Coordinates of C-alpha atoms and ligand atoms in Angstrom, one line a residue:
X30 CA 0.0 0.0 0.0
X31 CA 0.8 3.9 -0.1
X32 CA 1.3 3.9 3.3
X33 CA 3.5 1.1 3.5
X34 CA 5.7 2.8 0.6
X35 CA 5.7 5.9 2.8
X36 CA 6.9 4.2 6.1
X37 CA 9.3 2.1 4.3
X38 CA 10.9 5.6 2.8
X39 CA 10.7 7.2 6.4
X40 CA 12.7 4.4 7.5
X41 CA 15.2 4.4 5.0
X42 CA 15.8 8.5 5.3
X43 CA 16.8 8.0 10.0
X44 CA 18.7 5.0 8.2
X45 CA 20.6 7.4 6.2
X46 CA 20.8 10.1 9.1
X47 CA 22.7 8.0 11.0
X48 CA 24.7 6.7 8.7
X49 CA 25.8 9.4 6.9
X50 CA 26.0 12.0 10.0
X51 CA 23.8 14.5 8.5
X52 CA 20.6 16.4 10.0
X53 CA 18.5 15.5 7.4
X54 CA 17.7 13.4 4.5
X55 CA 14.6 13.6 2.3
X56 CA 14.6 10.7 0.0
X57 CA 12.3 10.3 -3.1
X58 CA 11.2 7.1 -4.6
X59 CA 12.3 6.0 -7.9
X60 CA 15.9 6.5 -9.9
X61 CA 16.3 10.2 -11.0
X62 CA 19.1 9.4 -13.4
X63 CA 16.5 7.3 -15.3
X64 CA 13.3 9.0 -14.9
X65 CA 12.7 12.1 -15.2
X66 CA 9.5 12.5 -13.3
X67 CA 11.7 11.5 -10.0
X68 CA 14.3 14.2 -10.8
X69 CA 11.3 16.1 -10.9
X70 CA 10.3 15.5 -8.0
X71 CA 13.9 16.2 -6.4
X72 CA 13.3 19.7 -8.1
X73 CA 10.1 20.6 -6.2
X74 CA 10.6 18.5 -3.0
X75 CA 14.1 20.7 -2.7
X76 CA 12.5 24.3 -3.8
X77 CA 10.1 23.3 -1.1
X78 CA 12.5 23.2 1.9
X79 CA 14.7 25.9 0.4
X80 CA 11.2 28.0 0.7
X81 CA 11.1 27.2 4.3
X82 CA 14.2 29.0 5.4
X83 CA 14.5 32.1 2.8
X84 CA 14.3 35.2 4.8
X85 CA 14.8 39.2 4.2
X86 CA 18.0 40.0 2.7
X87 CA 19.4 37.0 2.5
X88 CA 21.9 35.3 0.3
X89 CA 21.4 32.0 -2.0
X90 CA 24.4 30.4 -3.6
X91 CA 23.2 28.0 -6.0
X92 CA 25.8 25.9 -8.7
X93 CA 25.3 24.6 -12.2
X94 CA 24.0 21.4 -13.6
X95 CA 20.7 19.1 -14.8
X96 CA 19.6 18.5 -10.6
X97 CA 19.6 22.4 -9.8
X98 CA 18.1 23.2 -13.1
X99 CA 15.4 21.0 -12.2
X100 CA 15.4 22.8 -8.2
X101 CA 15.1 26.3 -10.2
X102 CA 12.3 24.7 -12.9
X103 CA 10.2 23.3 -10.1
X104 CA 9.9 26.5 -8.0
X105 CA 6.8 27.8 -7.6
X106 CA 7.0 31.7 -8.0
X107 CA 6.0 33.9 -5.1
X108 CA 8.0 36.2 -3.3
X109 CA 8.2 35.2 0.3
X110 CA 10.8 37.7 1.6
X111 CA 12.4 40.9 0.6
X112 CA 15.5 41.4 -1.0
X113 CA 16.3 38.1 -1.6
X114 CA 19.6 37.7 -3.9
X115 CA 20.3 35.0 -5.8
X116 CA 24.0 33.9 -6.8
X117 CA 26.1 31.3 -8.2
X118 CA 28.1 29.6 -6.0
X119 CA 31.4 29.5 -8.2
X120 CA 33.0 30.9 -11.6
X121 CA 32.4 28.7 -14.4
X122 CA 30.6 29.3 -17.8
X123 CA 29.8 25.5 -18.8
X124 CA 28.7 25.4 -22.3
X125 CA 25.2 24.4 -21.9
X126 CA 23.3 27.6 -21.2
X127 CA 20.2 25.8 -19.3
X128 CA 22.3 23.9 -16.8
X129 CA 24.8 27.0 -16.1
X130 CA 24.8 28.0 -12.7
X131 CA 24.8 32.0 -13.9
X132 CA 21.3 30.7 -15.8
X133 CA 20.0 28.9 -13.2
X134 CA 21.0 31.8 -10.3
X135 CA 19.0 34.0 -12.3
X136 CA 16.1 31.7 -13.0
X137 CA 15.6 31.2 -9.3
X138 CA 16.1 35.2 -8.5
X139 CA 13.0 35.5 -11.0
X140 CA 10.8 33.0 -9.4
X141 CA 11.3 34.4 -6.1
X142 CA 11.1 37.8 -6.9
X143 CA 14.5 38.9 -5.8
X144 CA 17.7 39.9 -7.5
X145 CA 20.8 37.7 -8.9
X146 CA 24.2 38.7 -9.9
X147 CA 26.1 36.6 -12.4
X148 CA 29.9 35.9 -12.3
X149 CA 31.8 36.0 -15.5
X150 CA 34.4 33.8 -15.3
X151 CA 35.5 30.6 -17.2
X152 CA 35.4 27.3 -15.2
X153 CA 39.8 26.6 -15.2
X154 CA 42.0 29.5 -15.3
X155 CA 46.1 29.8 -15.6
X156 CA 47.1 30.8 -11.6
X157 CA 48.4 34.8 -13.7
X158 CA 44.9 35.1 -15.1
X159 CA 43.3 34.5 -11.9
X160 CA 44.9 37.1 -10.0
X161 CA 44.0 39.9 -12.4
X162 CA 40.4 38.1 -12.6
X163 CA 40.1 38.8 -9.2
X164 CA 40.7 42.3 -8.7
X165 CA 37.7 43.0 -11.0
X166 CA 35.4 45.0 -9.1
X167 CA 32.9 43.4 -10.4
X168 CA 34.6 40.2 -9.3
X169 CA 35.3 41.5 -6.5
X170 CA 31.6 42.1 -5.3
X171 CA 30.9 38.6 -6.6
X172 CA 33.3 37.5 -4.3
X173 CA 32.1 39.3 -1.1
X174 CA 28.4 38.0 -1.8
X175 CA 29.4 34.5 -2.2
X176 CA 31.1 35.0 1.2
X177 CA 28.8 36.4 2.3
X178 CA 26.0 33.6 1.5
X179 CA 23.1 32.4 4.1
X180 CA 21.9 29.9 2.2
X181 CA 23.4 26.7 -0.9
X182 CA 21.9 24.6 -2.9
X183 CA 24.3 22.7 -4.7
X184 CA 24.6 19.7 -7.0
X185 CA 26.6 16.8 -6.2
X186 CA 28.6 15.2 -9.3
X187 CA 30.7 11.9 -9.3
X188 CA 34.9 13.2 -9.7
X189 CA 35.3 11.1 -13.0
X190 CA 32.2 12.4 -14.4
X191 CA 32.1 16.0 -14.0
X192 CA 36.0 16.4 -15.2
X193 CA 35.1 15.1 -18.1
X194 CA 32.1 17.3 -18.6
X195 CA 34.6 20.1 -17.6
X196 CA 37.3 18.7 -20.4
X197 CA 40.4 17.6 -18.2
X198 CA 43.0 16.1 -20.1
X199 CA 42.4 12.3 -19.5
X200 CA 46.0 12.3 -17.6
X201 CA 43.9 14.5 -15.2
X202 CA 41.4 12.4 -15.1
X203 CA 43.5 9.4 -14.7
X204 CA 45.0 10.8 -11.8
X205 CA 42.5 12.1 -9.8
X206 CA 40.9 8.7 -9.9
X207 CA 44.2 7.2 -8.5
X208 CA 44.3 9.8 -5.9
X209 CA 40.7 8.3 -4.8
X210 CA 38.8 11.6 -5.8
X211 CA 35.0 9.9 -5.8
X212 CA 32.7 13.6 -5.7
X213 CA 32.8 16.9 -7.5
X214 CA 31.0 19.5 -5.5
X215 CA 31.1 23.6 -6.2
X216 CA 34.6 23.2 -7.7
X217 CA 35.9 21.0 -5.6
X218 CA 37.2 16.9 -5.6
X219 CA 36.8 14.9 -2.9
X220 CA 37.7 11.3 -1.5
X221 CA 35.4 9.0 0.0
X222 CA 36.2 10.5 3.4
X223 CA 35.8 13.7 2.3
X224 CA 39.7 14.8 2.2
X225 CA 40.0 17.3 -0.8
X226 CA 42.1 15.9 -3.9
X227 CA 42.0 18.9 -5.8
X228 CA 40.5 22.2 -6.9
X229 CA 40.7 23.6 -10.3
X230 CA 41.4 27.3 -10.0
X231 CA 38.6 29.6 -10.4
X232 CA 36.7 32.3 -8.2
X233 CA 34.4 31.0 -6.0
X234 CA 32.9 28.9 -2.8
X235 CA 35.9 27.5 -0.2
X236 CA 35.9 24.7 1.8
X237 CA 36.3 26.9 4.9
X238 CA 33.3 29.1 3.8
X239 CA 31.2 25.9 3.0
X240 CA 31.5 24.6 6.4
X241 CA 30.0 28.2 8.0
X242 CA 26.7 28.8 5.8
X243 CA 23.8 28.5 7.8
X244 CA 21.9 26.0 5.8
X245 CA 23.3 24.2 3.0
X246 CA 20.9 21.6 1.0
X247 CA 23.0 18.7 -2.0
X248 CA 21.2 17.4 -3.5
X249 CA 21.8 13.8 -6.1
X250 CA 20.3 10.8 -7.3
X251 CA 20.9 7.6 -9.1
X252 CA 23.1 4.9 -8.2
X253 CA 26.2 6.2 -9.6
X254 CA 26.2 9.0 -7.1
X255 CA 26.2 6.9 -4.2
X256 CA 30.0 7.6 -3.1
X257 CA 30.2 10.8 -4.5
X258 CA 26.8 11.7 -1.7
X259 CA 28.4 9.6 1.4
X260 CA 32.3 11.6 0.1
X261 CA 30.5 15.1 0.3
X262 CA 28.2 14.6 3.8
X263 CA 31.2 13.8 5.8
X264 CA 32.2 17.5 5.1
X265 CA 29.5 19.1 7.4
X266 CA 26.7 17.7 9.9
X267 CA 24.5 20.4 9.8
X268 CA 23.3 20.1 6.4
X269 CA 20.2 18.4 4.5
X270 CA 20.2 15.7 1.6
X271 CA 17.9 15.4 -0.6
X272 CA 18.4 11.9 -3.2
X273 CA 16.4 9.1 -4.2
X274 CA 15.7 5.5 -3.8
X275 CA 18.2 4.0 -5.7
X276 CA 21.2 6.1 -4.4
X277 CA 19.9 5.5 -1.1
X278 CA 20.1 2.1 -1.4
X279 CA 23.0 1.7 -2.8
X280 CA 24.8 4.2 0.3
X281 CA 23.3 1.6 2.5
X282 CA 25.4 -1.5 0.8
X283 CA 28.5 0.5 0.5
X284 CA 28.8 2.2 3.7
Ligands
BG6_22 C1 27.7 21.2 -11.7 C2 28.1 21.7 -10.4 O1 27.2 22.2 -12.5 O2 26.7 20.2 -11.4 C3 28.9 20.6 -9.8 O3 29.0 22.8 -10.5 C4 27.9 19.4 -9.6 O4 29.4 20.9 -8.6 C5 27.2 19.1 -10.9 O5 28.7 18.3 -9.2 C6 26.1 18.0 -10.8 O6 25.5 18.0 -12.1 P1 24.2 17.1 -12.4 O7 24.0 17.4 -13.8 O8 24.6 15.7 -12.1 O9 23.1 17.6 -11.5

């Protein structure tokens, strides 16, 4: 029965809790990396609980990619506070203009009624470029917001697969995955443990800021993500997941 689905899904998101150390998991039924009605639902069920804690003048970081376009798609538009901004979490123009996070940052600023700021800045940059990148003032005040963020919602990618999508040499690639790199979060590759392999240089979100936002929501689905979700919620307690079934269940057998 319904019910029975819904208690067996209950049960599986204290499961998670527990083992993943985290405050909160919302799990939906189904595989999102196969159906599209379930990433869907990973859309609304996360604009939902992002709703819940917007207040006046505060700041959302949000990042790039097919899970947060579906978070800024699914919003239902309303404005619920005043002077809301809305900006991406880190530099990087990917080449898909729907999934960017500049696209997306300003998508959800519409929907809410508030304001976004986009940051121009390609996603890998020579160490020389970057220091005249950032002293910008326009890069600059992109900096101080993202600093200054309340609120992220952020995608979480598997470290083989979003190199690739970001077009690292396949020695790159190679050796992250013998350095043990398993996630790709704002910017960022991680092990299974959560130790950072590697950044690739652009202006954006830090580890250290990360771990001091008030309320920060990843979401993933789909099997495949399993170790890149349990790699990125040993970086912070306080935080909420929001996956489905078949990651889930997959976490469970691996952890
Ligand atoms: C990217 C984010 O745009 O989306 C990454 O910058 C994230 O940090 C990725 O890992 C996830 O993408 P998707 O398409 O699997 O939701």
């Amino acid at each position: 029965s319904v019910i029975h689905e819904f208690k067996g899904i209950s049960q599986l998101e204290k499961t998670l809790e527990k083992m993943l150390n985290v405050e909160k998991v919302i799990i939906l039924p189904g595989n999102s990396a196969e159906d599209g009605l379930v990433l869907k639902d990973m859309g609304k069920i996360t604009s939902a609980s992002l709703k819940k804690i917007i207040k006046d003048n505060c700041i959302i970081g949000i990042t790039g990619g097919n899970t947060m376009a579906s978070v800024a798609e699914e919003m239902i538009p309303g404005k619920i506070a005043d002077n809301v901004l809305v900006i991406p979490a880190r530099g990087g123009l990917g080449k898909d203009v729907e999934t960017q996070a500049n696209s997306i940052a300003a998508k959800l600023a519409q929907k809410l009624g508030g304001n976004y700021k986009l940051l121009h800045v390609p996603d890998s940059l020579e160490k020389e470029a970057l220091e005249v990148i950032r002293k910008i003032e326009d890069v600059k005040e992109s900096i101080d917001f993202i600093n200054k963020m309340n609120i992220l919602v952020f995608g979480i990618g598997r470290a083989d697969t979003m190199a690739e999508r970001r077009n690292l040499p396949k020695e790159k690639i190679d050796a992250l995955t013998k350095d043990g790199a398993v996630a790709e979060a704002f910017g960022h590759y991680f092990d299974i443990k959560g130790r950072e392999i590697w950044e690739y240089l652009t202006v954006g979100l830090t580890i250290e800021k990360y771990k001091e936002i008030d309320h920060v929501i990843g979401v993933a689905g789909g099997e495949e993500k399993a170790e890149a979700i349990i790699a990125v919620s040993s970086l912070r307690k306080k935080m909420t997941i929001v996956t489905d079934e078949e990651a889930a269940k997959k976490i469970i057998e691996i952890v």
